[in-house]
Amino acid sequence: MKLGLVIDLDTCVGCHACVVSCKQWNTSGTLGALTDYDPYGKEPNGVAFNRVRSYEVDEYPNNKTVNMPMSCMHCETAECVTVCPTGASFKREEDGIVLVDQDKCMGCNLCSWACPYGARELDQASGTMKKCTLCVDRIYDMELSEAERQPACVLTCPTRARHFGDFDDPDSNVSVLVRERNGLQSMPELGYNPVNHYLPPRPKPNAPIHDGGQLEPLTDRFKKWLNKVVVR
Amino acid sequence: MHPAVSVILFTVSSGAGFGLILMTIALSLMGWVPGMGPGQTLVAIFTGSVLATIGLLSSTAHLANPKNAWRAFFRFRSSWLSREGIFAVLFYPVILVYMIGLWLARDSGSLPWWGLLSGLVASLLALATVFCTGMIYASLRTIPQWNSALVPANYLLLAISSGTVILTLIAALQGIELTVLSGLSLVLLVIAGLAKLLYYIWIGKPQGPTLNTAMGITRAKIKILESGQSSRSFLNKEFSNQVPAKTVKRMRWMVYLVGFVIPAVLMLVVFQTSLTVLPLLAVLLLLAGLAIERWLFFVEARHVVNVFYGQ
Ligand code: SF4
Ligand code: SF4
């Protein structure tokens, strides 16, 4: 099995719901707690497994907002595991999930240096490295109904921009999406071969733009508007 | 990259220590320095070991969870950090045997065969340790400015050149003839300086991934609107730094002046006059220069995570 996520850059609205649900689930999960520093102070920050950033792509009048959620890509060539001197970081044989054994980590930060995607963050409170677990403590929990055996971020996404599945199975939902929507990897040139894929924004016509020329007189526009709203 | 003081101290100090040991053993085995017998060699080796130890101890200061540091010896097969640790630890018993050999040979002047052998092995281990330090950085594809053979080459050259300058100082304090040592220091400083120049030229050209390859949007201009954070997170603190380009440029000049040019000139003067106060000045300047060099090594390294923050 090769478990991972597909994230749709076309439908993601950047609402950060996945960020919140990730933190909520995982702070009491296998790698929890996800420590917050200065939570009520001037510079609140803390450990997160999933972050969403928003970008403006292209220039006016063709510009468009694209939101890009990022968490561990569970890379096939996971250099974060290669560089780890203690063996705390490992990639599971059976499903490809990359995890950090909190009992072995010495907090040297080297794996976070080796990760191109900013997926690893050191928890200052425990002195250990923490990262996305692909909700390993959810997806195999037989107490949950089958529909709920998915990562918290996938379940919570209000626009269904996140999909979870097995990339080894050519007919799985994720494989089909990648095939049909030209799913791509982030920074493929680094050769980490990330499992998570992104679906690029669909080509869509721009919203109509007023050319800025002379407008109709206000009275005419008001009459038009009135004709539209008042049903005779 | 965030320049951690403990890592700067570690690489400069242990680099110089291992370089000193490497050069001392090599020179004494070849008998190149007249007047440098087992007793004098012992002093140099001891100084080198102290420097290396200071460095190695300070390197553990940047671990967030040092109680697990002993586990770092278990991934020799894949991790350069693990290899560095293993070589550094193996180095100690071997150098101890060598020092015992030197101690016993103090009067007779002739080193027993096991002393010779342990000297050879210790110098190889010192070499391997410094090489591993360089490879820890050079193996990271995420930091284009480090991912180059120039990095371990620089680490090795800086270690042996600073080691040789320190050896010159030790020899000066013991009243040993300085021509060979100061000449060698001069040559090594010039080579190391040129190699560093090559590195600076090489990192000057833009390289590495961009927001376009990160998002798979190959042609359009992309700029960040929101990072989704209200303050700096671990990623920003660890990977980005706001040192102005002007300061970086000035520091590079400092590296050259303090780290290479003045020490080299001092060595040239020593070469011709054998003035014994100058090596001390050279060592102090060189170590300061190397500390700035190491600081720059981190400051100028741009981790690809910065790309996602539009930097
Ligand atoms: S995204 Fe980073 S932490 Fe996750 S597997 Fe890849 S390199 Fe490792
Ligand atoms: S921080 Fe922990 S998991 Fe990461 S490389 Fe160091 S020991 Fe391994």
Coordinates of C-alpha atoms and ligand atoms in Angstrom, one line a residue:
Chain A
M1 CA 0.0 0.0 0.0
K2 CA 1.0 3.6 -0.7
L3 CA -1.2 5.8 1.3
G4 CA -1.4 9.5 0.8
L5 CA -3.5 12.5 -0.1
V6 CA -4.7 14.3 -3.2
I7 CA -5.4 18.0 -2.7
D8 CA -7.4 19.9 -5.1
L9 CA -6.0 23.4 -5.7
D10 CA -9.0 24.3 -7.7
T11 CA -11.6 23.9 -5.0
C12 CA -9.5 24.7 -1.9
V13 CA -10.8 28.0 -0.5
G14 CA -8.1 28.4 2.1
C15 CA -10.5 28.3 5.0
H16 CA -8.0 26.5 7.3
A17 CA -10.6 24.1 8.6
C18 CA -8.2 21.2 7.9
V19 CA -5.5 23.0 9.9
V20 CA -7.7 23.3 12.9
S21 CA -9.1 19.8 12.7
C22 CA -5.6 18.4 12.2
K23 CA -4.3 20.2 15.3
Q24 CA -7.4 19.2 17.3
W25 CA -7.1 15.5 16.4
N26 CA -3.4 15.2 16.6
T27 CA -2.7 17.1 19.8
S28 CA -4.2 14.2 21.6
G29 CA -3.0 11.7 19.0
T30 CA 0.1 9.4 18.8
L31 CA 2.5 12.3 18.4
G32 CA 0.7 14.7 20.7
A33 CA 0.6 17.1 22.3
L34 CA 1.2 19.8 19.7
T35 CA 2.6 22.5 21.9
D36 CA 1.6 26.1 21.6
Y37 CA 4.1 28.8 22.6
D38 CA 2.8 32.1 23.9
P39 CA -0.8 31.2 23.1
Y40 CA -2.4 34.3 24.6
G41 CA 0.6 36.6 24.2
K42 CA 1.8 38.8 21.4
E43 CA 3.3 36.2 19.2
P44 CA 1.2 33.0 19.4
N45 CA 2.7 30.1 17.5
G46 CA 3.2 26.4 17.9
V47 CA 3.6 23.0 16.3
A48 CA 1.4 22.3 13.3
F49 CA 1.3 19.3 11.0
N50 CA -0.6 21.1 8.3
R51 CA -0.3 24.6 7.1
V52 CA -2.2 26.5 4.3
R53 CA -0.7 29.4 2.4
S54 CA -2.4 31.6 -0.1
Y55 CA -0.9 32.8 -3.3
E56 CA -1.8 35.2 -6.1
V57 CA -1.0 33.5 -9.4
D58 CA -0.4 35.6 -12.5
E59 CA -1.1 39.3 -12.9
Y60 CA -4.2 41.5 -13.4
P61 CA -6.5 40.9 -15.2
N62 CA -5.6 37.2 -15.3
N63 CA -4.8 36.8 -11.6
K64 CA -6.3 34.2 -9.4
T65 CA -6.0 33.2 -5.8
V66 CA -4.6 29.7 -5.2
N67 CA -4.5 28.2 -1.7
M68 CA -2.0 25.5 -1.1
P69 CA -2.3 23.3 2.0
M70 CA 0.9 21.4 2.9
S71 CA 1.6 18.6 5.2
C72 CA 4.0 15.6 5.0
M73 CA 3.9 14.1 1.6
H74 CA 5.1 10.7 2.8
C75 CA 7.8 10.8 0.1
E76 CA 8.9 7.6 -1.5
T77 CA 12.5 8.8 -1.3
A78 CA 12.2 10.2 2.2
E79 CA 15.6 11.8 2.8
C80 CA 14.3 12.8 6.3
V81 CA 14.5 9.2 7.2
T82 CA 17.9 8.7 5.5
V83 CA 19.6 11.5 7.5
C84 CA 18.2 10.6 10.9
P85 CA 21.1 9.4 13.0
T86 CA 19.0 7.7 15.8
G87 CA 16.6 5.7 13.7
A88 CA 13.7 7.7 15.3
S89 CA 12.4 8.6 11.8
F90 CA 11.1 5.7 9.8
K91 CA 9.0 4.9 6.8
R92 CA 6.5 2.0 7.3
E93 CA 7.0 -0.9 5.0
E94 CA 3.3 -1.8 4.9
D95 CA 1.7 1.6 3.9
G96 CA 4.5 4.1 3.4
I97 CA 3.6 6.3 6.3
V98 CA 6.6 8.3 7.6
L99 CA 6.6 8.5 11.4
V100 CA 8.9 9.7 14.2
D101 CA 9.5 7.4 17.2
Q102 CA 9.2 10.0 20.0
D103 CA 11.1 7.7 22.4
K104 CA 14.2 7.6 20.2
C105 CA 14.4 11.2 18.8
M106 CA 17.2 13.3 20.1
G107 CA 16.0 16.6 18.6
C108 CA 18.9 17.3 16.3
N109 CA 16.7 19.0 13.7
L110 CA 18.6 17.3 10.8
C111 CA 15.4 15.7 9.4
S112 CA 13.6 19.0 9.3
W113 CA 16.6 20.4 7.3
A114 CA 16.3 17.5 4.9
C115 CA 12.5 18.0 4.3
P116 CA 11.8 20.3 1.4
Y117 CA 8.1 20.8 2.3
G118 CA 8.4 22.1 5.8
A119 CA 6.5 19.1 7.1
R120 CA 8.6 18.6 10.3
E121 CA 8.5 20.8 13.3
L122 CA 10.5 20.5 16.5
D123 CA 8.4 20.6 19.7
Q124 CA 10.4 22.6 22.2
A125 CA 8.4 21.2 25.1
S126 CA 9.2 17.5 24.4
G127 CA 12.5 18.3 22.5
T128 CA 11.4 15.9 19.8
M129 CA 10.5 16.1 16.1
K130 CA 6.8 16.0 15.2
K131 CA 5.0 15.6 11.9
C132 CA 1.9 14.5 10.1
T133 CA 1.0 10.9 10.8
L134 CA -1.6 10.6 8.1
C135 CA -3.8 10.0 11.1
V136 CA -2.5 6.6 11.6
D137 CA -4.5 6.5 14.8
R138 CA -7.7 7.0 12.9
I139 CA -7.5 5.2 9.6
Y140 CA -7.0 1.7 11.1
D141 CA -9.4 2.2 14.1
M142 CA -12.0 -0.5 13.6
E143 CA -14.2 1.2 16.3
L144 CA -14.9 3.9 13.7
S145 CA -17.3 3.4 10.8
E146 CA -15.6 2.9 7.5
A147 CA -16.5 6.4 6.3
E148 CA -14.8 7.8 9.3
R149 CA -11.5 5.9 8.8
Q150 CA -9.9 8.8 7.1
P151 CA -7.5 11.5 8.1
A152 CA -9.2 14.3 10.1
C153 CA -8.3 16.9 7.5
V154 CA -10.0 15.0 4.7
L155 CA -13.1 14.5 6.7
T156 CA -13.4 18.1 7.7
C157 CA -12.8 19.8 4.4
P158 CA -16.0 21.7 3.5
T159 CA -15.2 21.9 -0.2
R160 CA -14.1 18.2 -0.5
A161 CA -10.7 19.4 -1.7
R162 CA -8.9 16.6 0.1
H163 CA -8.9 13.0 -0.8
F164 CA -7.3 10.0 0.9
G165 CA -6.4 6.7 -0.6
D166 CA -4.0 4.1 -1.8
F167 CA -1.8 5.2 -4.7
D168 CA -0.7 1.6 -5.4
D169 CA -4.2 0.7 -6.5
P170 CA -4.7 2.1 -10.0
D171 CA -8.5 2.2 -9.5
S172 CA -8.5 4.0 -6.1
N173 CA -10.2 7.4 -5.9
V174 CA -6.8 9.1 -5.6
S175 CA -5.2 7.3 -8.5
V176 CA -8.2 8.1 -10.7
L177 CA -8.2 11.8 -9.7
V178 CA -4.5 12.1 -10.4
R179 CA -5.0 10.5 -13.8
E180 CA -8.0 12.5 -14.9
R181 CA -7.0 15.9 -13.5
N182 CA -3.3 15.8 -14.3
G183 CA -2.3 15.6 -10.6
L184 CA 1.2 16.8 -9.9
Q185 CA 3.9 16.6 -7.3
S186 CA 5.5 19.6 -5.6
M187 CA 9.1 20.3 -6.5
P188 CA 9.5 17.1 -8.5
E189 CA 13.1 18.2 -9.4
L190 CA 14.3 17.5 -5.9
G191 CA 13.6 13.8 -6.5
Y192 CA 11.9 13.0 -3.2
N193 CA 9.0 11.5 -5.1
P194 CA 6.3 12.8 -2.8
V195 CA 3.2 10.5 -2.6
N196 CA 0.8 13.4 -2.0
H197 CA -0.4 15.0 -5.3
Y198 CA -2.0 18.3 -6.1
L199 CA -4.7 18.8 -8.7
P200 CA -4.0 22.0 -10.6
P201 CA -6.7 24.7 -10.9
R202 CA -9.1 24.1 -13.8
P203 CA -8.8 26.5 -16.7
K204 CA -11.8 28.8 -16.3
P205 CA -12.8 32.0 -18.1
N206 CA -12.1 35.2 -16.2
A207 CA -14.9 37.1 -14.5
P208 CA -16.2 39.9 -16.8
I209 CA -14.3 43.1 -16.3
H210 CA -15.7 46.5 -16.9
D211 CA -13.4 48.4 -19.3
G212 CA -13.6 51.6 -17.2
G213 CA -15.3 53.6 -20.0
Q214 CA -18.3 55.8 -19.8
L215 CA -21.1 54.4 -17.6
E216 CA -24.8 54.7 -18.4
P217 CA -26.6 57.5 -16.5
L218 CA -27.5 56.6 -13.0
T219 CA -31.3 57.0 -13.7
D220 CA -31.1 54.4 -16.5
R221 CA -29.2 52.0 -14.4
F222 CA -31.7 52.4 -11.6
K223 CA -34.6 51.8 -13.9
K224 CA -33.0 48.6 -15.2
W225 CA -32.3 47.3 -11.7
L226 CA -35.9 48.1 -10.8
N227 CA -37.2 46.2 -13.8
K228 CA -35.2 43.2 -12.7
V229 CA -36.3 43.2 -9.0
V230 CA -39.9 44.1 -9.3
V231 CA -41.9 41.3 -10.7
R232 CA -45.0 42.7 -12.4
Chain B
M1 CA 19.5 28.9 7.9
H2 CA 19.5 29.9 11.5
P3 CA 23.2 30.2 12.6
A4 CA 23.3 28.3 16.0
V5 CA 26.3 29.5 18.1
S6 CA 26.9 25.9 19.3
V7 CA 27.2 24.6 15.8
I8 CA 29.6 27.4 14.7
L9 CA 31.8 26.8 17.8
F10 CA 31.6 23.0 17.2
T11 CA 32.6 23.0 13.5
V12 CA 35.4 25.6 13.9
S13 CA 36.9 24.2 17.1
S14 CA 36.7 20.5 16.3
G15 CA 37.7 21.2 12.7
A16 CA 40.9 23.0 13.9
G17 CA 41.5 20.3 16.5
F18 CA 41.2 17.4 14.0
G19 CA 43.2 19.4 11.5
L20 CA 46.0 20.0 14.0
I21 CA 46.1 16.3 14.9
L22 CA 46.1 15.3 11.2
M23 CA 48.9 17.6 10.3
T24 CA 51.0 16.9 13.4
I25 CA 50.8 13.1 12.9
A26 CA 51.5 13.4 9.2
L27 CA 54.5 15.8 9.7
S28 CA 56.0 13.8 12.6
L29 CA 55.7 10.5 10.8
M30 CA 57.4 12.0 7.8
G31 CA 59.9 13.7 10.0
W32 CA 59.7 16.9 8.1
V33 CA 59.9 19.3 11.0
P34 CA 63.4 19.4 12.5
G35 CA 63.3 19.6 16.3
M36 CA 59.8 18.2 16.7
G37 CA 60.4 15.0 18.8
P38 CA 57.8 12.8 20.6
G39 CA 57.6 15.3 23.5
Q40 CA 56.7 18.2 21.3
T41 CA 54.4 16.1 19.2
L42 CA 52.6 15.1 22.4
V43 CA 51.8 18.7 23.3
A44 CA 50.4 19.4 19.8
I45 CA 48.3 16.2 19.9
F46 CA 47.0 17.0 23.3
T47 CA 46.0 20.5 22.3
G48 CA 44.3 19.1 19.2
S49 CA 42.3 16.7 21.3
V50 CA 41.2 19.4 23.7
L51 CA 40.0 21.6 20.8
A52 CA 38.2 18.6 19.2
T53 CA 36.5 17.8 22.5
I54 CA 35.4 21.3 23.1
G55 CA 33.8 21.3 19.7
L56 CA 32.1 17.9 20.1
L57 CA 30.8 18.8 23.5
S58 CA 29.3 22.0 22.3
S59 CA 27.7 20.2 19.4
T60 CA 25.5 18.3 21.9
A61 CA 24.3 21.7 23.2
H62 CA 22.0 22.1 20.1
L63 CA 20.2 18.9 20.7
A64 CA 16.7 19.5 22.0
N65 CA 16.6 16.0 23.7
P66 CA 20.3 15.2 24.6
K67 CA 19.3 12.2 26.7
N68 CA 18.8 10.2 23.5
A69 CA 22.2 11.3 22.0
W70 CA 23.7 7.8 22.5
R71 CA 21.2 6.5 19.9
A72 CA 23.0 8.6 17.2
F73 CA 25.5 5.8 16.7
F74 CA 22.9 3.4 15.2
R75 CA 22.4 4.6 11.6
F76 CA 25.9 4.3 10.2
R77 CA 24.6 2.9 7.0
S78 CA 22.5 5.9 5.9
S79 CA 23.2 9.0 8.1
W80 CA 26.3 11.2 7.8
L81 CA 25.6 12.6 11.2
S82 CA 25.7 9.1 12.6
R83 CA 29.0 8.4 10.8
E84 CA 30.5 11.6 12.1
G85 CA 29.6 10.6 15.6
I86 CA 31.0 7.1 15.3
F87 CA 34.3 8.2 13.8
A88 CA 34.6 10.9 16.5
V89 CA 34.1 8.4 19.3
L90 CA 36.4 5.8 17.7
F91 CA 39.0 8.5 17.5
Y92 CA 39.5 8.8 21.2
P93 CA 40.8 5.4 22.3
V94 CA 43.2 5.4 19.3
I95 CA 44.6 8.8 20.0
L96 CA 45.0 7.8 23.6
V97 CA 47.2 4.8 22.5
Y98 CA 49.2 7.1 20.3
M99 CA 49.7 9.6 23.1
I100 CA 50.9 6.8 25.4
G101 CA 53.3 5.8 22.7
L102 CA 54.6 9.3 22.4
W103 CA 54.9 9.5 26.2
L104 CA 57.0 6.3 26.3
A105 CA 59.2 7.5 23.4
R106 CA 59.9 10.9 25.1
D107 CA 63.5 10.0 26.0
S108 CA 64.4 7.4 23.5
G109 CA 62.9 9.4 20.6
S110 CA 61.8 6.3 18.8
L111 CA 58.1 5.4 18.6
P112 CA 57.1 1.7 19.0
W113 CA 55.3 0.1 16.0
W114 CA 51.9 0.2 17.8
G115 CA 52.4 3.9 18.4
L116 CA 53.0 4.4 14.7
L117 CA 50.0 2.4 13.7
S118 CA 47.7 4.2 16.2
G119 CA 49.0 7.5 14.9
L120 CA 48.1 6.5 11.3
V121 CA 44.6 5.2 12.3
A122 CA 43.9 8.3 14.5
S123 CA 44.8 10.7 11.6
L124 CA 42.5 8.7 9.3
L125 CA 39.7 8.9 11.8
A126 CA 40.3 12.7 12.2
L127 CA 40.1 13.1 8.4
A128 CA 36.9 11.0 8.2
T129 CA 35.2 12.9 11.0
V130 CA 35.8 16.3 9.3
F131 CA 34.7 14.9 6.0
C132 CA 31.5 13.6 7.5
T133 CA 30.8 17.0 9.0
G134 CA 31.0 18.5 5.5
M135 CA 28.9 15.7 4.1
I136 CA 26.1 16.3 6.6
Y137 CA 25.6 19.6 4.9
A138 CA 26.5 18.6 1.4
S139 CA 24.0 15.7 1.3
L140 CA 21.0 18.0 1.8
R141 CA 19.3 18.6 -1.6
T142 CA 17.0 21.0 0.2
I143 CA 19.7 23.6 0.6
P144 CA 21.2 24.4 -2.9
Q145 CA 24.1 26.4 -1.4
W146 CA 25.3 23.3 0.5
N147 CA 24.6 20.6 -1.9
S148 CA 28.0 20.5 -3.5
A149 CA 31.3 18.8 -3.3
L150 CA 32.8 22.2 -2.6
V151 CA 31.4 22.0 0.9
P152 CA 33.3 19.0 2.3
A153 CA 36.4 20.2 0.3
N154 CA 36.1 23.6 2.2
Y155 CA 35.6 21.9 5.5
L156 CA 38.7 19.7 5.0
L157 CA 40.9 22.6 3.7
L158 CA 39.9 25.0 6.5
A159 CA 40.5 22.3 9.1
I160 CA 44.0 21.4 7.9
S161 CA 45.0 25.0 7.3
S162 CA 43.8 26.2 10.7
G163 CA 45.4 23.2 12.3
T164 CA 48.7 23.9 10.6
V165 CA 48.7 27.6 11.8
I166 CA 47.9 26.4 15.3
L167 CA 50.8 23.9 15.0
T168 CA 53.1 26.8 14.0
L169 CA 52.1 28.6 17.2
I170 CA 52.7 25.5 19.4
A171 CA 56.1 25.0 17.7
A172 CA 56.9 28.7 18.3
L173 CA 56.2 28.3 22.0
Q174 CA 58.5 25.3 22.1
G175 CA 61.3 27.1 20.3
I176 CA 61.2 24.8 17.2
E177 CA 62.4 25.9 13.8
L178 CA 59.4 27.6 12.0
T179 CA 60.4 27.7 8.4
V180 CA 58.7 24.4 7.3
L181 CA 55.5 25.1 9.4
S182 CA 55.0 28.7 8.4
G183 CA 55.7 27.9 4.8
L184 CA 53.2 25.1 4.8
S185 CA 50.7 27.3 6.6
L186 CA 51.1 29.9 4.0
V187 CA 50.5 27.5 1.1
L188 CA 47.5 25.9 2.8
L189 CA 45.9 29.2 3.7
V190 CA 46.2 30.3 0.1
I191 CA 44.7 27.1 -1.2
A192 CA 41.9 27.2 1.4
G193 CA 41.2 30.8 0.5
L194 CA 41.0 30.1 -3.2
A195 CA 38.6 27.2 -2.6
K196 CA 36.4 29.4 -0.5
L197 CA 36.4 32.0 -3.2
L198 CA 35.3 29.3 -5.7
Y199 CA 32.5 28.4 -3.3
Y200 CA 31.4 32.1 -3.1
I201 CA 31.4 32.4 -6.8
W202 CA 29.5 29.2 -7.2
I203 CA 26.7 30.1 -4.7
G204 CA 26.4 33.5 -6.5
K205 CA 24.3 32.1 -9.3
P206 CA 20.6 31.6 -8.6
Q207 CA 19.6 28.0 -8.3
G208 CA 17.1 25.6 -6.8
P209 CA 13.3 25.2 -6.9
T210 CA 10.9 28.2 -7.2
L211 CA 7.3 28.8 -6.3
N212 CA 6.5 27.7 -9.9
T213 CA 7.9 24.2 -9.5
A214 CA 6.5 24.1 -6.0
M215 CA 2.9 24.7 -7.2
G216 CA 3.2 23.2 -10.6
I217 CA 2.2 26.4 -12.3
T218 CA 5.0 26.7 -14.7
R219 CA 4.7 30.1 -16.3
A220 CA 2.7 32.6 -14.4
K221 CA 4.2 35.0 -11.8
I222 CA 3.3 33.9 -8.3
K223 CA 3.4 35.9 -5.1
I224 CA 2.4 35.1 -1.6
L225 CA -0.8 36.7 -0.2
E226 CA -1.0 35.1 3.2
S227 CA 1.3 32.7 5.0
G228 CA -1.6 31.6 7.2
Q229 CA 0.4 32.5 10.4
S230 CA 0.2 35.5 12.6
S231 CA 3.7 35.1 13.8
R232 CA 6.9 33.3 13.0
S233 CA 6.7 29.5 13.4
F234 CA 9.5 26.9 13.8
L235 CA 9.9 26.9 10.0
N236 CA 10.6 30.6 9.8
K237 CA 12.9 30.7 12.9
E238 CA 14.9 27.7 11.7
F239 CA 15.1 28.3 8.0
S240 CA 14.9 32.0 7.3
N241 CA 16.9 34.9 8.5
Q242 CA 16.8 38.5 7.7
V243 CA 20.4 39.5 7.4
P244 CA 20.6 42.3 4.9
A245 CA 22.7 41.6 1.7
K246 CA 25.0 44.5 2.6
T247 CA 26.0 42.9 5.9
V248 CA 26.6 39.6 4.2
K249 CA 28.9 41.3 1.7
R250 CA 30.8 43.1 4.4
M251 CA 31.2 39.8 6.3
R252 CA 32.6 38.1 3.3
W253 CA 35.3 40.8 3.2
M254 CA 35.9 40.2 6.9
V255 CA 36.3 36.5 6.3
Y256 CA 39.0 37.2 3.7
L257 CA 40.8 39.8 5.6
V258 CA 40.7 38.3 9.0
G259 CA 40.6 34.7 8.1
F260 CA 43.0 34.4 5.2
V261 CA 44.9 37.5 4.1
I262 CA 46.3 38.8 7.4
P263 CA 47.1 35.3 8.7
A264 CA 48.8 34.5 5.4
V265 CA 50.9 37.7 5.5
L266 CA 51.8 37.0 9.1
M267 CA 53.0 33.5 8.1
L268 CA 55.0 35.0 5.3
V269 CA 56.7 37.3 7.9
V270 CA 57.3 34.3 10.2
F271 CA 58.7 32.3 7.3
Q272 CA 61.3 35.0 6.8
T273 CA 62.0 36.2 10.3
S274 CA 60.9 33.4 12.7
L275 CA 59.3 36.1 14.9
T276 CA 57.5 34.0 17.6
V277 CA 54.8 36.5 18.7
L278 CA 53.2 36.6 15.2
P279 CA 51.8 33.0 15.2
L280 CA 49.7 33.8 18.2
L281 CA 48.2 36.8 16.4
A282 CA 47.7 34.7 13.3
V283 CA 45.8 31.9 15.3
L284 CA 43.5 34.4 17.0
L285 CA 42.7 36.2 13.8
L286 CA 42.2 33.0 11.9
L287 CA 39.8 31.5 14.4
A288 CA 37.8 34.7 14.5
G289 CA 37.8 34.7 10.7
L290 CA 36.6 31.1 10.6
A291 CA 33.8 31.8 13.1
I292 CA 32.6 34.5 10.7
E293 CA 33.0 32.2 7.8
R294 CA 30.9 29.5 9.5
W295 CA 28.2 32.1 10.5
L296 CA 28.0 33.1 6.8
F297 CA 27.9 29.5 5.8
F298 CA 24.6 29.3 7.6
V299 CA 23.2 32.7 6.9
E300 CA 23.8 32.4 3.1
A301 CA 22.2 29.0 3.0
R302 CA 18.7 29.3 1.7
H303 CA 16.4 26.3 2.5
V304 CA 13.7 25.6 -0.1
V305 CA 11.0 26.0 2.6
N306 CA 11.5 29.7 2.2
V307 CA 10.1 29.4 -1.3
F308 CA 6.7 28.6 0.1
Y309 CA 6.9 31.9 2.1
G310 CA 7.7 33.8 -1.0
Q311 CA 11.2 34.5 0.0
Ligands
SF4_1 S1 7.4 15.6 3.2 FE1 9.3 15.9 4.4 S2 8.9 14.8 6.3 FE2 7.4 14.0 4.8 S3 8.4 12.2 3.9 FE3 8.8 13.9 2.6 S4 10.8 14.6 3.3 FE4 10.0 13.4 4.9
SF4_2 S1 15.4 15.4 15.1 FE1 15.0 13.3 15.8 S2 13.9 12.3 14.1 FE2 14.9 14.1 13.3 S3 16.9 13.4 12.6 FE3 17.3 14.1 14.7 S4 17.0 12.3 15.9 FE4 16.1 11.8 13.9

